[in-house]
Coordinates of C-alpha atoms in Angstrom, one line a residue:
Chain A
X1 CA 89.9 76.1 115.6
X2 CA 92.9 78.4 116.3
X3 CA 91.1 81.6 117.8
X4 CA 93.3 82.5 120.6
X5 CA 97.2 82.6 119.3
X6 CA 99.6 79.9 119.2
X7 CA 102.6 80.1 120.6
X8 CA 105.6 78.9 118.2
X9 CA 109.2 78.9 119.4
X10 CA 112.0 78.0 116.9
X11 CA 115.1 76.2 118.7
X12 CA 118.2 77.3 117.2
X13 CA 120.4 74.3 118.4
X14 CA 124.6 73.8 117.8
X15 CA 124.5 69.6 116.5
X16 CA 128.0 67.7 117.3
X17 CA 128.7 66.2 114.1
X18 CA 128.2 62.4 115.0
X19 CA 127.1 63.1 118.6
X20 CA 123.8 61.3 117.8
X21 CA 122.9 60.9 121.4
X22 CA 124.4 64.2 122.7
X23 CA 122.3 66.0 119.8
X24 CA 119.0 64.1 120.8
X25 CA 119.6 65.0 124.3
X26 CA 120.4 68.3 123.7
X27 CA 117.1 68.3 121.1
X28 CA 114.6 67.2 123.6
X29 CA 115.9 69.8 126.6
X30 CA 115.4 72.8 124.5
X31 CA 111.4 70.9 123.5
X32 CA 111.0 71.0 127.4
X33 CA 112.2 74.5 127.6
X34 CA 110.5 76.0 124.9
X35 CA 107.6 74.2 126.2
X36 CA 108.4 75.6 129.8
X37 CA 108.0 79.0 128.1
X38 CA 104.5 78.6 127.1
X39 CA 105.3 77.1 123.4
X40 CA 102.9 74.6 121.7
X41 CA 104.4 74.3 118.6
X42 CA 108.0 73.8 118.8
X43 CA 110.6 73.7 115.4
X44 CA 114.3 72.2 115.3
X45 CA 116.6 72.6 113.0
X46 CA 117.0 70.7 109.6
X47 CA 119.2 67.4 110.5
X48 CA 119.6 67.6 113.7
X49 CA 120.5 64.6 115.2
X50 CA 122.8 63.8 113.3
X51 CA 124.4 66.9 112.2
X52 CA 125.4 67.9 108.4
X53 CA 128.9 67.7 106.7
X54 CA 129.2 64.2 106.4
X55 CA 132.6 62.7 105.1
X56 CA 130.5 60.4 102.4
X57 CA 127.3 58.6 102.1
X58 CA 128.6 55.9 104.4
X59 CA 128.9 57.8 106.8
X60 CA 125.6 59.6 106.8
X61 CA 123.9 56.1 106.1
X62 CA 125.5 55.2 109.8
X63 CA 124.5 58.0 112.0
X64 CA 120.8 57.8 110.0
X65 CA 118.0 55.5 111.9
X66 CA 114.7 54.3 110.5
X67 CA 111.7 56.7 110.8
X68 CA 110.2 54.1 113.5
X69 CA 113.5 54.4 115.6
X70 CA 114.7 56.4 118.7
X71 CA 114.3 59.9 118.1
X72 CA 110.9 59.9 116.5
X73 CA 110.3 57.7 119.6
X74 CA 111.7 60.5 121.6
X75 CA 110.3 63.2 120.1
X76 CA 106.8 61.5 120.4
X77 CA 107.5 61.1 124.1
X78 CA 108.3 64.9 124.3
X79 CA 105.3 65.8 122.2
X80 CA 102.9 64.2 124.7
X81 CA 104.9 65.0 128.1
X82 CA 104.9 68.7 126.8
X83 CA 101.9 68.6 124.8
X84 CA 103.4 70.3 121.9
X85 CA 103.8 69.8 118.2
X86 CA 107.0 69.4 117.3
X87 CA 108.3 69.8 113.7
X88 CA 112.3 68.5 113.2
X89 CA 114.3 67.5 110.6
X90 CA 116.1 64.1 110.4
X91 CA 118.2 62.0 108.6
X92 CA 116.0 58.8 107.8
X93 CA 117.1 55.5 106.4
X94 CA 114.0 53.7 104.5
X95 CA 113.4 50.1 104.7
X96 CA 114.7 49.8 100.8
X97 CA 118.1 51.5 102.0
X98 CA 117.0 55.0 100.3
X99 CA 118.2 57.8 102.6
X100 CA 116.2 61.0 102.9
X101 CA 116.9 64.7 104.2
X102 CA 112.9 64.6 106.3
X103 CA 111.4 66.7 108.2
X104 CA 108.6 64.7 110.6
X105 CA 105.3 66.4 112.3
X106 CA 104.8 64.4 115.7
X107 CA 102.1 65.8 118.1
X108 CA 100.7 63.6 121.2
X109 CA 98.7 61.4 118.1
X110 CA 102.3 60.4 117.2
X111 CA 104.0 61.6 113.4
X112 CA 101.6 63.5 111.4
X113 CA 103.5 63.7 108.4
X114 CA 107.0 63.3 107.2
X115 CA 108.4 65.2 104.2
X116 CA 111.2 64.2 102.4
X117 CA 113.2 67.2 100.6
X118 CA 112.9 68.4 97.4
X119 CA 115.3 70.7 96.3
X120 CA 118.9 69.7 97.7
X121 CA 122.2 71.6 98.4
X122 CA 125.3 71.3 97.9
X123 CA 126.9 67.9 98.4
X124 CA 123.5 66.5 99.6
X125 CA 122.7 64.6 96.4
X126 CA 125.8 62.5 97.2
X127 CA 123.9 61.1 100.7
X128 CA 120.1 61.6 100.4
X129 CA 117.8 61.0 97.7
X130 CA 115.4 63.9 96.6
X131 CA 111.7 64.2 97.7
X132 CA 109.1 63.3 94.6
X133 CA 105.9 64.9 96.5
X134 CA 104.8 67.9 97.9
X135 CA 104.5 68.0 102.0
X136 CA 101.2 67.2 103.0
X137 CA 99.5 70.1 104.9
X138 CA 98.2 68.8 108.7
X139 CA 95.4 70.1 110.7
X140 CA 96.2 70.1 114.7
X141 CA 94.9 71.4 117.0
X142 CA 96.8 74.5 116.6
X143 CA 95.7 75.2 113.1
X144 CA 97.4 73.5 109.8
X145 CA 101.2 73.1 109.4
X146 CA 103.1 72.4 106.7
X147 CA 106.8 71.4 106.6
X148 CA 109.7 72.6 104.0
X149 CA 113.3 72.1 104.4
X150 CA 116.1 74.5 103.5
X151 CA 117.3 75.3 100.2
X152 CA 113.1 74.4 99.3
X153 CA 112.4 77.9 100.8
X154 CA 114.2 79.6 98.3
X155 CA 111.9 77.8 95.8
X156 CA 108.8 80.2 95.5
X157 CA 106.7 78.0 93.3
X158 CA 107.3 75.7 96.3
X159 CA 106.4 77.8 99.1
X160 CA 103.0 79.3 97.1
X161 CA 102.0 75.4 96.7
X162 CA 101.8 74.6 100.0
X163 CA 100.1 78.2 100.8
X164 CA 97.9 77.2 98.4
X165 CA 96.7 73.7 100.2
X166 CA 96.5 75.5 102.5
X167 CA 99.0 75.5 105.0
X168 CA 98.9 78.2 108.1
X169 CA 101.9 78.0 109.5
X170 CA 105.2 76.8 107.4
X171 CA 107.6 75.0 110.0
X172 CA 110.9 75.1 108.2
X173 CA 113.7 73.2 109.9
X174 CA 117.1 74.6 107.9
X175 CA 120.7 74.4 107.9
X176 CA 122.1 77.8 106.5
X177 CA 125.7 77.7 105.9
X178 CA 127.3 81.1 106.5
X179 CA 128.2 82.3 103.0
X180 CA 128.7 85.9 103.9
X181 CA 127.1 89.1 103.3
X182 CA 127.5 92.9 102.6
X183 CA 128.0 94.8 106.0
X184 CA 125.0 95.8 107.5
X185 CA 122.6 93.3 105.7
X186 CA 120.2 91.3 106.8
X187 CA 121.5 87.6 105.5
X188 CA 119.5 87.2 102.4
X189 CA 118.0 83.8 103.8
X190 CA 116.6 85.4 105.9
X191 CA 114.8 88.3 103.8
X192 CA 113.6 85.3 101.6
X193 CA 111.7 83.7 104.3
X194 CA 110.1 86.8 105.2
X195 CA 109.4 87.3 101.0
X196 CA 107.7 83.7 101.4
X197 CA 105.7 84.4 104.6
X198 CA 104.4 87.8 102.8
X199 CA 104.0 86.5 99.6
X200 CA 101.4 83.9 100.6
X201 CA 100.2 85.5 104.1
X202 CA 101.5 82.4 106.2
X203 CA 103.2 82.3 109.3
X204 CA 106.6 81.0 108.4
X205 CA 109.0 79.6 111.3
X206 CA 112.5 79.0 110.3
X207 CA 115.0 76.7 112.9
X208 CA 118.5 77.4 112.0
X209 CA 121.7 76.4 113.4
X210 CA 124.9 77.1 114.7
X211 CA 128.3 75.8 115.4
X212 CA 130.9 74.8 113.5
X213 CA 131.1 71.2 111.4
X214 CA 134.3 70.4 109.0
X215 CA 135.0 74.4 108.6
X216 CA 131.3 75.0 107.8
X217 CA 130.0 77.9 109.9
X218 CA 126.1 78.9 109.8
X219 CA 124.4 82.0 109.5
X220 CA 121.9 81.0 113.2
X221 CA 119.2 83.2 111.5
X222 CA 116.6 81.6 113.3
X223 CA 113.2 83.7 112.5
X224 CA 109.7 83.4 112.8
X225 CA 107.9 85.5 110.3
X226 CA 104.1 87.0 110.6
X227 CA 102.2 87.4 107.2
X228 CA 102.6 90.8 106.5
X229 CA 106.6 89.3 105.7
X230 CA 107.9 91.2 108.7
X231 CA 110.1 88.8 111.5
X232 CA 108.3 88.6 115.2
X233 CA 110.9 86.9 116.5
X234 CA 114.5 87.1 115.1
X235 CA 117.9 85.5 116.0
X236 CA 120.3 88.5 117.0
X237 CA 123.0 86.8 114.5
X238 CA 125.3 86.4 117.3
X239 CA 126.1 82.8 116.9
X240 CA 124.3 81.1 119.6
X241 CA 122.2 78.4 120.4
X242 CA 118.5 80.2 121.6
X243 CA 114.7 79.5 121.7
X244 CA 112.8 82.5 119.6
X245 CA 109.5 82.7 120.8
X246 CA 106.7 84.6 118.9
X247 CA 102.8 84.7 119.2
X248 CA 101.0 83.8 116.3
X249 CA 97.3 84.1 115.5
X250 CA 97.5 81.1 113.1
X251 CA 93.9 82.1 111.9
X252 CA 95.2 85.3 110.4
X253 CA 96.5 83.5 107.3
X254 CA 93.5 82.2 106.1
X255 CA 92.6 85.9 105.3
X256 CA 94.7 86.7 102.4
X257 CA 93.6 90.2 101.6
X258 CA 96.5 92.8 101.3
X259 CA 95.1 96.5 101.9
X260 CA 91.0 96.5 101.7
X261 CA 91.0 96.1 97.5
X262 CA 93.7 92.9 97.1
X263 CA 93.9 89.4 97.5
X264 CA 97.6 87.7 97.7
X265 CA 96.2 85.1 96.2
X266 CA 93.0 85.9 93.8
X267 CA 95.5 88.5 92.4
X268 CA 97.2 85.7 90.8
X269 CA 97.0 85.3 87.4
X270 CA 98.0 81.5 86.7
X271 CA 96.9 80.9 83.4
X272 CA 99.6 83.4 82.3
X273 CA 102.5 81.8 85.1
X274 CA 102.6 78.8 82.7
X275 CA 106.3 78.2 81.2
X276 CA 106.8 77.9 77.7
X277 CA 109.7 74.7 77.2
X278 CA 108.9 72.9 80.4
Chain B
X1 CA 127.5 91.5 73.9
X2 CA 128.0 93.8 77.3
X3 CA 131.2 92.7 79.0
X4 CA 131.8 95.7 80.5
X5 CA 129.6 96.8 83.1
X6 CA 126.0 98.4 82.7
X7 CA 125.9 101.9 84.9
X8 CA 122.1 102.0 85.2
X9 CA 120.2 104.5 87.3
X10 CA 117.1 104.8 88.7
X11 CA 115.3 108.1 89.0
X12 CA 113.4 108.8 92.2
X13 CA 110.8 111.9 91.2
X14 CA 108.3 113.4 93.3
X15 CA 105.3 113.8 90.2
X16 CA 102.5 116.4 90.9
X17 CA 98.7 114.4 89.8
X18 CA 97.6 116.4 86.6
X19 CA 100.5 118.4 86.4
X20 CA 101.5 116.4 82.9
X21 CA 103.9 118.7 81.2
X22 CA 106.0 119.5 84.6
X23 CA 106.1 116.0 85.1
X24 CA 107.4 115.2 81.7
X25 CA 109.9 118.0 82.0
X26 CA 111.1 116.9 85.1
X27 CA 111.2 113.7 84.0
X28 CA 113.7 114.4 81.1
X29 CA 115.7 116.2 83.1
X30 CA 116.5 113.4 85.4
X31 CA 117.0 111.4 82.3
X32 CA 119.7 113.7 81.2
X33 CA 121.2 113.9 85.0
X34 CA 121.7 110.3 84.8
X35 CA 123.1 110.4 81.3
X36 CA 125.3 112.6 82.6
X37 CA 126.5 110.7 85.4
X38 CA 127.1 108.2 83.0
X39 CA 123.9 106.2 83.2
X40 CA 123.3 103.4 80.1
X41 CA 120.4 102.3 81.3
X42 CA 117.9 104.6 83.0
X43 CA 114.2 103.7 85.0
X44 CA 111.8 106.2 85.7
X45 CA 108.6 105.4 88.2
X46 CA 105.1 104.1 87.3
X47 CA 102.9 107.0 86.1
X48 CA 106.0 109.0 85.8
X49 CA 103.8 111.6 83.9
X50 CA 100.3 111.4 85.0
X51 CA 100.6 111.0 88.9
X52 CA 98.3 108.3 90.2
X53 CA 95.8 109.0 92.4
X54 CA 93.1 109.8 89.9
X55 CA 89.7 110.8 91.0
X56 CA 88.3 108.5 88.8
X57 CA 88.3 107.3 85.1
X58 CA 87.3 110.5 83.5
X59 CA 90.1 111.9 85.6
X60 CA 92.7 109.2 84.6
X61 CA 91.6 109.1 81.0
X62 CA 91.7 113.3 80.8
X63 CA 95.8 112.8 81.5
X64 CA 96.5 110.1 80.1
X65 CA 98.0 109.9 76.3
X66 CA 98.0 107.8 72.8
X67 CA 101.0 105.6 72.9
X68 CA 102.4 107.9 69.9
X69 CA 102.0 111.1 72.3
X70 CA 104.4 113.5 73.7
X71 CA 105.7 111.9 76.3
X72 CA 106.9 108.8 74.3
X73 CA 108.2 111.4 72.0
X74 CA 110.2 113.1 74.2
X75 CA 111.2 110.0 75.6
X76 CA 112.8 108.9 72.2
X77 CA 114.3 112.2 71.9
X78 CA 116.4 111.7 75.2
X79 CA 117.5 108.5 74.5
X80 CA 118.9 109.8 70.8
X81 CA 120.5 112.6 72.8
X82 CA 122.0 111.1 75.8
X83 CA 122.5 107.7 74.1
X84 CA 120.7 105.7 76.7
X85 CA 117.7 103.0 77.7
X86 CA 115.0 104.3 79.3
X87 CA 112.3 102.5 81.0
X88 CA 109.5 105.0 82.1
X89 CA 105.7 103.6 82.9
X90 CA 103.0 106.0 81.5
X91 CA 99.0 106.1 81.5
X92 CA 98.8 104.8 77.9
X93 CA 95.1 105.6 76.3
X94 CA 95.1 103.0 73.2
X95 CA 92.7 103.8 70.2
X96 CA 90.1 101.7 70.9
X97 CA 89.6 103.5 74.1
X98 CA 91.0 100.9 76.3
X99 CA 93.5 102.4 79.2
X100 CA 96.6 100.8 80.4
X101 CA 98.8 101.4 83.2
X102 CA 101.7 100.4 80.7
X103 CA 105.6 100.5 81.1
X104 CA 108.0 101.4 77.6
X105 CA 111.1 100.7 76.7
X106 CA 112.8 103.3 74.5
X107 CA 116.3 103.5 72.9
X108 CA 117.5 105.4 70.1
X109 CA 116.1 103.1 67.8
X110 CA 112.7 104.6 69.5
X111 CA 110.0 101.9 71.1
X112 CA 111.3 98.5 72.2
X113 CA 108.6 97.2 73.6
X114 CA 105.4 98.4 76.2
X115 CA 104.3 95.9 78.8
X116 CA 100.5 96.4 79.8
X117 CA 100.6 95.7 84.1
X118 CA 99.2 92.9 84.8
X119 CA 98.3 92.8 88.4
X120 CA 96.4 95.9 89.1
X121 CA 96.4 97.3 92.5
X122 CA 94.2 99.0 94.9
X123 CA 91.6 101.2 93.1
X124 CA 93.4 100.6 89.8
X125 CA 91.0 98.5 88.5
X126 CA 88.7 101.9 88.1
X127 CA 90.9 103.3 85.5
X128 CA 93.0 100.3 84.1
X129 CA 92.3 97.6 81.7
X130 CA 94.6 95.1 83.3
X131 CA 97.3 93.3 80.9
X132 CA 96.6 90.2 79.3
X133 CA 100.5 89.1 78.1
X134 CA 103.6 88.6 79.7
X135 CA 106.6 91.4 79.3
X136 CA 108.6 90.8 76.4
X137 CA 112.4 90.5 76.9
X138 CA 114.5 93.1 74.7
X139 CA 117.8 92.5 73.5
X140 CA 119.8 95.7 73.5
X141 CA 123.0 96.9 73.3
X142 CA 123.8 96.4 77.1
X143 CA 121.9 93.2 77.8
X144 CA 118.5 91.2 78.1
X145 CA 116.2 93.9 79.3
X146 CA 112.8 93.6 80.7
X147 CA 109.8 95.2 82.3
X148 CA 107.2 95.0 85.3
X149 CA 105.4 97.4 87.1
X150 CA 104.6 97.9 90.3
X151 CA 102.5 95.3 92.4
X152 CA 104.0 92.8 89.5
X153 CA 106.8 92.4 91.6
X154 CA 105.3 90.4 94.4
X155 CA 103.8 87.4 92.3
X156 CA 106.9 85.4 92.4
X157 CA 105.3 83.6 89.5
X158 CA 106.0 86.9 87.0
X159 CA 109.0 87.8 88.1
X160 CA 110.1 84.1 87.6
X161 CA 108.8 83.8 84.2
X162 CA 110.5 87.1 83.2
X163 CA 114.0 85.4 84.1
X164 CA 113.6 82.3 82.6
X165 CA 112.5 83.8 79.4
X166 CA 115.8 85.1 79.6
X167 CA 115.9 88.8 81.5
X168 CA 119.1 89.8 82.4
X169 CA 117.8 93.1 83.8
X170 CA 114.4 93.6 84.9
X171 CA 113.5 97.7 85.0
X172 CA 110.3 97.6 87.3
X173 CA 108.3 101.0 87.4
X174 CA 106.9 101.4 90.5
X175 CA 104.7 103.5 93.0
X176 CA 104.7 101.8 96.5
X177 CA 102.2 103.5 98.8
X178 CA 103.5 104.0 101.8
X179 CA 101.8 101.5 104.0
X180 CA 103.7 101.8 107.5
X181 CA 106.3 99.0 109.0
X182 CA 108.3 97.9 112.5
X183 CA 111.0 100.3 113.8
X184 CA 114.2 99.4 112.0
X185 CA 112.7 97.4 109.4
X186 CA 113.6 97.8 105.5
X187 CA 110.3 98.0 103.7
X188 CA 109.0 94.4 102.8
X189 CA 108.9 96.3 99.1
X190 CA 112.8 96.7 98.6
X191 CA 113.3 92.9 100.0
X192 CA 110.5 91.6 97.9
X193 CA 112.8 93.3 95.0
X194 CA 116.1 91.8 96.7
X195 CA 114.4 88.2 96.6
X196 CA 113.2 88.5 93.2
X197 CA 116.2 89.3 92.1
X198 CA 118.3 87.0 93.8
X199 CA 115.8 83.7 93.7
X200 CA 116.2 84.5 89.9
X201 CA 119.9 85.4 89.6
X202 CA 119.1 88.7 87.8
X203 CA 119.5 92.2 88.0
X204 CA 116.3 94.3 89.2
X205 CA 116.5 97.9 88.9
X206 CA 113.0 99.8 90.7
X207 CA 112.4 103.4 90.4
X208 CA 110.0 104.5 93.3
X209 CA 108.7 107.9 93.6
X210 CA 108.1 110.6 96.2
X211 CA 105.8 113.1 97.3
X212 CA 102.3 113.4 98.6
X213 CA 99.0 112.9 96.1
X214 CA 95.5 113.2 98.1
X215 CA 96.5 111.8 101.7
X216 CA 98.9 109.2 99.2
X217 CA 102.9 109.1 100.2
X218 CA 105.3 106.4 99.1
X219 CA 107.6 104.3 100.8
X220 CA 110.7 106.3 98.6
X221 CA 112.6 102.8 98.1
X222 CA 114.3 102.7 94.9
X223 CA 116.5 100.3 94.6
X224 CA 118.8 98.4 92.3
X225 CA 119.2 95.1 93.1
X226 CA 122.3 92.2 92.0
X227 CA 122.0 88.7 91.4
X228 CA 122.7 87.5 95.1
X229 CA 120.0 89.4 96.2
X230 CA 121.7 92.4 98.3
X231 CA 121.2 95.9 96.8
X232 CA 123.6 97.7 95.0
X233 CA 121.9 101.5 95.7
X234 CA 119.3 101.9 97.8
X235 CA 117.1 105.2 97.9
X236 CA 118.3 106.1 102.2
X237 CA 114.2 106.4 102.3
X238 CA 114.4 110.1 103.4
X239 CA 111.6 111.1 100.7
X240 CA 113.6 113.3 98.5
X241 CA 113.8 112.5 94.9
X242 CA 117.0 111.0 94.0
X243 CA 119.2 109.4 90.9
X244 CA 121.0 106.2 91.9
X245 CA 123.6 104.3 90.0
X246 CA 124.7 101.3 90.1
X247 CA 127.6 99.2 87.4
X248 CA 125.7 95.8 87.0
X249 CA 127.6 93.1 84.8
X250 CA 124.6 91.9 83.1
X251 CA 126.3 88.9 82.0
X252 CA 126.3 87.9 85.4
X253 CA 122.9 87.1 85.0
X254 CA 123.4 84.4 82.6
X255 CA 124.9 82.2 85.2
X256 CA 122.3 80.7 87.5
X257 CA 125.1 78.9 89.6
X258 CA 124.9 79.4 93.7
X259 CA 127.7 78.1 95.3
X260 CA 129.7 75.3 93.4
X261 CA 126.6 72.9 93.1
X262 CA 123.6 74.7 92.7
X263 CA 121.8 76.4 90.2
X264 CA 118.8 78.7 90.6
X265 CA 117.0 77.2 87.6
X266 CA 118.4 73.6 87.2
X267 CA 117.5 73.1 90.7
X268 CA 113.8 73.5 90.0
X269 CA 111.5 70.9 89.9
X270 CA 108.7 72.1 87.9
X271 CA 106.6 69.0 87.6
X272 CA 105.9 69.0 90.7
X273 CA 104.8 73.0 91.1
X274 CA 101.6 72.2 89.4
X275 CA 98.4 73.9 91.7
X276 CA 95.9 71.7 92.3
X277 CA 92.7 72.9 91.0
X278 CA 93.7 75.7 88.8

């Protein structure tokens, strides 16, 4: 069990569009260097091997691979060279041809989970197939992970489930595209993951991305957020690629007290949440 | 139905514990301030009357008042005379003895509706009778209006079923003890607002208070809030009792669209939110 903290980094990476093998490459340096820094859990961005704006599904269906192919190989390798976890989202091509938006778990053990996305943006529905289940939560030796992807953070029935099995640490590979934002504010991705973390007392650790793809520019709000919802590590916003490293006593949000009288989650109220047409 | 823009305020007072009729006083004439700064639609803090750091019941039930009592009284008045919504929360003592920490919703047509809180905080349970029903939306002139108080605000769950029965505006009461946060941080209250509001495409208009009760301050964070999340006023969290305004085109909260493909509520995939043993 987790007593001392675990170090999580979050790699904010800039994927080639295409550049398969550059964008592995690239990957695995910054597991090595995060690791160098002391991290033993280590998250990469949503997709990013591959990279995002495909052209059309054909095209996404060729720069794909099969779960069992080279980067969770690679990533496997890394996990044990470095002895890290290492949470990263991929494009994955099932055996029956369905393509998913996944994020894997791999550890020295091998994958731990994979987690296929739920709740898709944008064009996505034209190349990947939604997720039909919930991620699974993982005990390692660090304390238990859970994996969501992207737009599934701005889900809060979403993140509250997998706070609710349990999860300790939310590892949240993500692609945010820049959108824009009022002067001076904080991109509202970003306050949402913090709004998730505090909601449900986790530790929440967002990868985001940067670069450019097809005129799609990202906000590179990598964050890792504590459970009082407030960032302990967050991307200055300036548009480069960086490992954010924060300390996190993973055991912490197991305790879900709120001041000395409230509970985040025996507050609840559920038989009231229920909603009347669905 | 309200093409034109809503100007709602929210009213930032500084009530004195026991001190019921300056309180009220006051309270009306911030209501008539905001009226005539051309405020539709105005929201006055959680225990706008009382004050809330009671001793204890007998304390709490000595200043409280029927629902039929002065205060809803004069609130009626000031909505005939300035024309206006108001959304005040008030220490309601109901005839079977039972005490609620309760919002109202008044218009010249005199009570809309009262919402009974239904996730009590701190040492509220003393003097409250928690509520056992969910907030009712209101159609008025300007929009689909409805209430929350408080701690309500950060159960995803309750703001979420407020919007999909149909809120346009939701006029949240509160009192946030002030609770300490990081240099430079905006307190995790006002983005928990910003994220209900934008995770639910709706308007969210908070009235926080100021001023000191029995070692007690507040965090001073009134906001209003649009449907992308970012606020629209925003108390500057100096401690001084304020009225902000903001023009909110309710209708804009019909339209649960993000970007050109998404949708804030089609997106969800509700049979798969169910909680395991609940």
């Amino acid at each position: 069990m987790a007593a001392d903290p675990t170090r999580v980094a979050v790699v904010q990476l800039a994927p080639e569009l295409g550049d398969v093998v550059g964008n592995r490459r690239r990957a695995l340096e910054a597991v090595a260097a995060a690791a160098g820094a002391g991290a033993q859990v280590v998250v990469l961005p949503e997709l990013a091997v591959t990279g995002y704006c495909f052209r059309d599904a054909d095209e996404a269906r060729a720069l794909a691979e099969p779960l069992q192919g080279p980067s969770l190989a690679a990533l496997h390798d890394a996990a044990v060279r470095h002895d890290v976890v290492v949470a990263a989202g991929l494009a994955v091509l099932e055996d029956d041809g369905t393509l998913r938006n996944s994020a894997v778990l791999v550890d020295a053990d091998g994958l731990r989970t994979i987690y296929h996305k739920v709740h898709l943006w944008a064009r996505e529905p034209e190349f990947f197939t939604p997720g039909d289940a919930p991620p699974t939560v993982v005990e390692t030796r660090h304390g238990r992970l859970g994996l969501l992807v992207c737009y599934d953070l701005e889900f809060p029935e979403w993140t509250r489930r997998l706070a609710l099995d349990g999860a300790e640490l939310v590892c949240a590979p993500v692609n945010w595209p820049d959108v824009g934002r009022p002067a001076g504010e904080r991109p509202l991705e970003v306050v949402t993951a913090q709004v998730a973390a505090a909601t449900n007392r986790v530790f929440l650790a967002v990868a985001d991305r940067v670069g450019e793809e097809r005129g799609t520019s990202w906000v590179g709000g990598s964050v890792i957020a504590g459970p009082e919802g407030y960032p302990l590590a967050l991307s200055p916003l300036d548009g480069g690629t960086a490992v954010l490293l924060a300390d996190c006593s993973l055991a912490e949000a197991r305790e879900k007290g709120v001041g000395p009288l409230n509970d985040r989650f025996a507050d609840r109220r559920p038989h009231l949440y229920g909603f009347p047409g669905e």
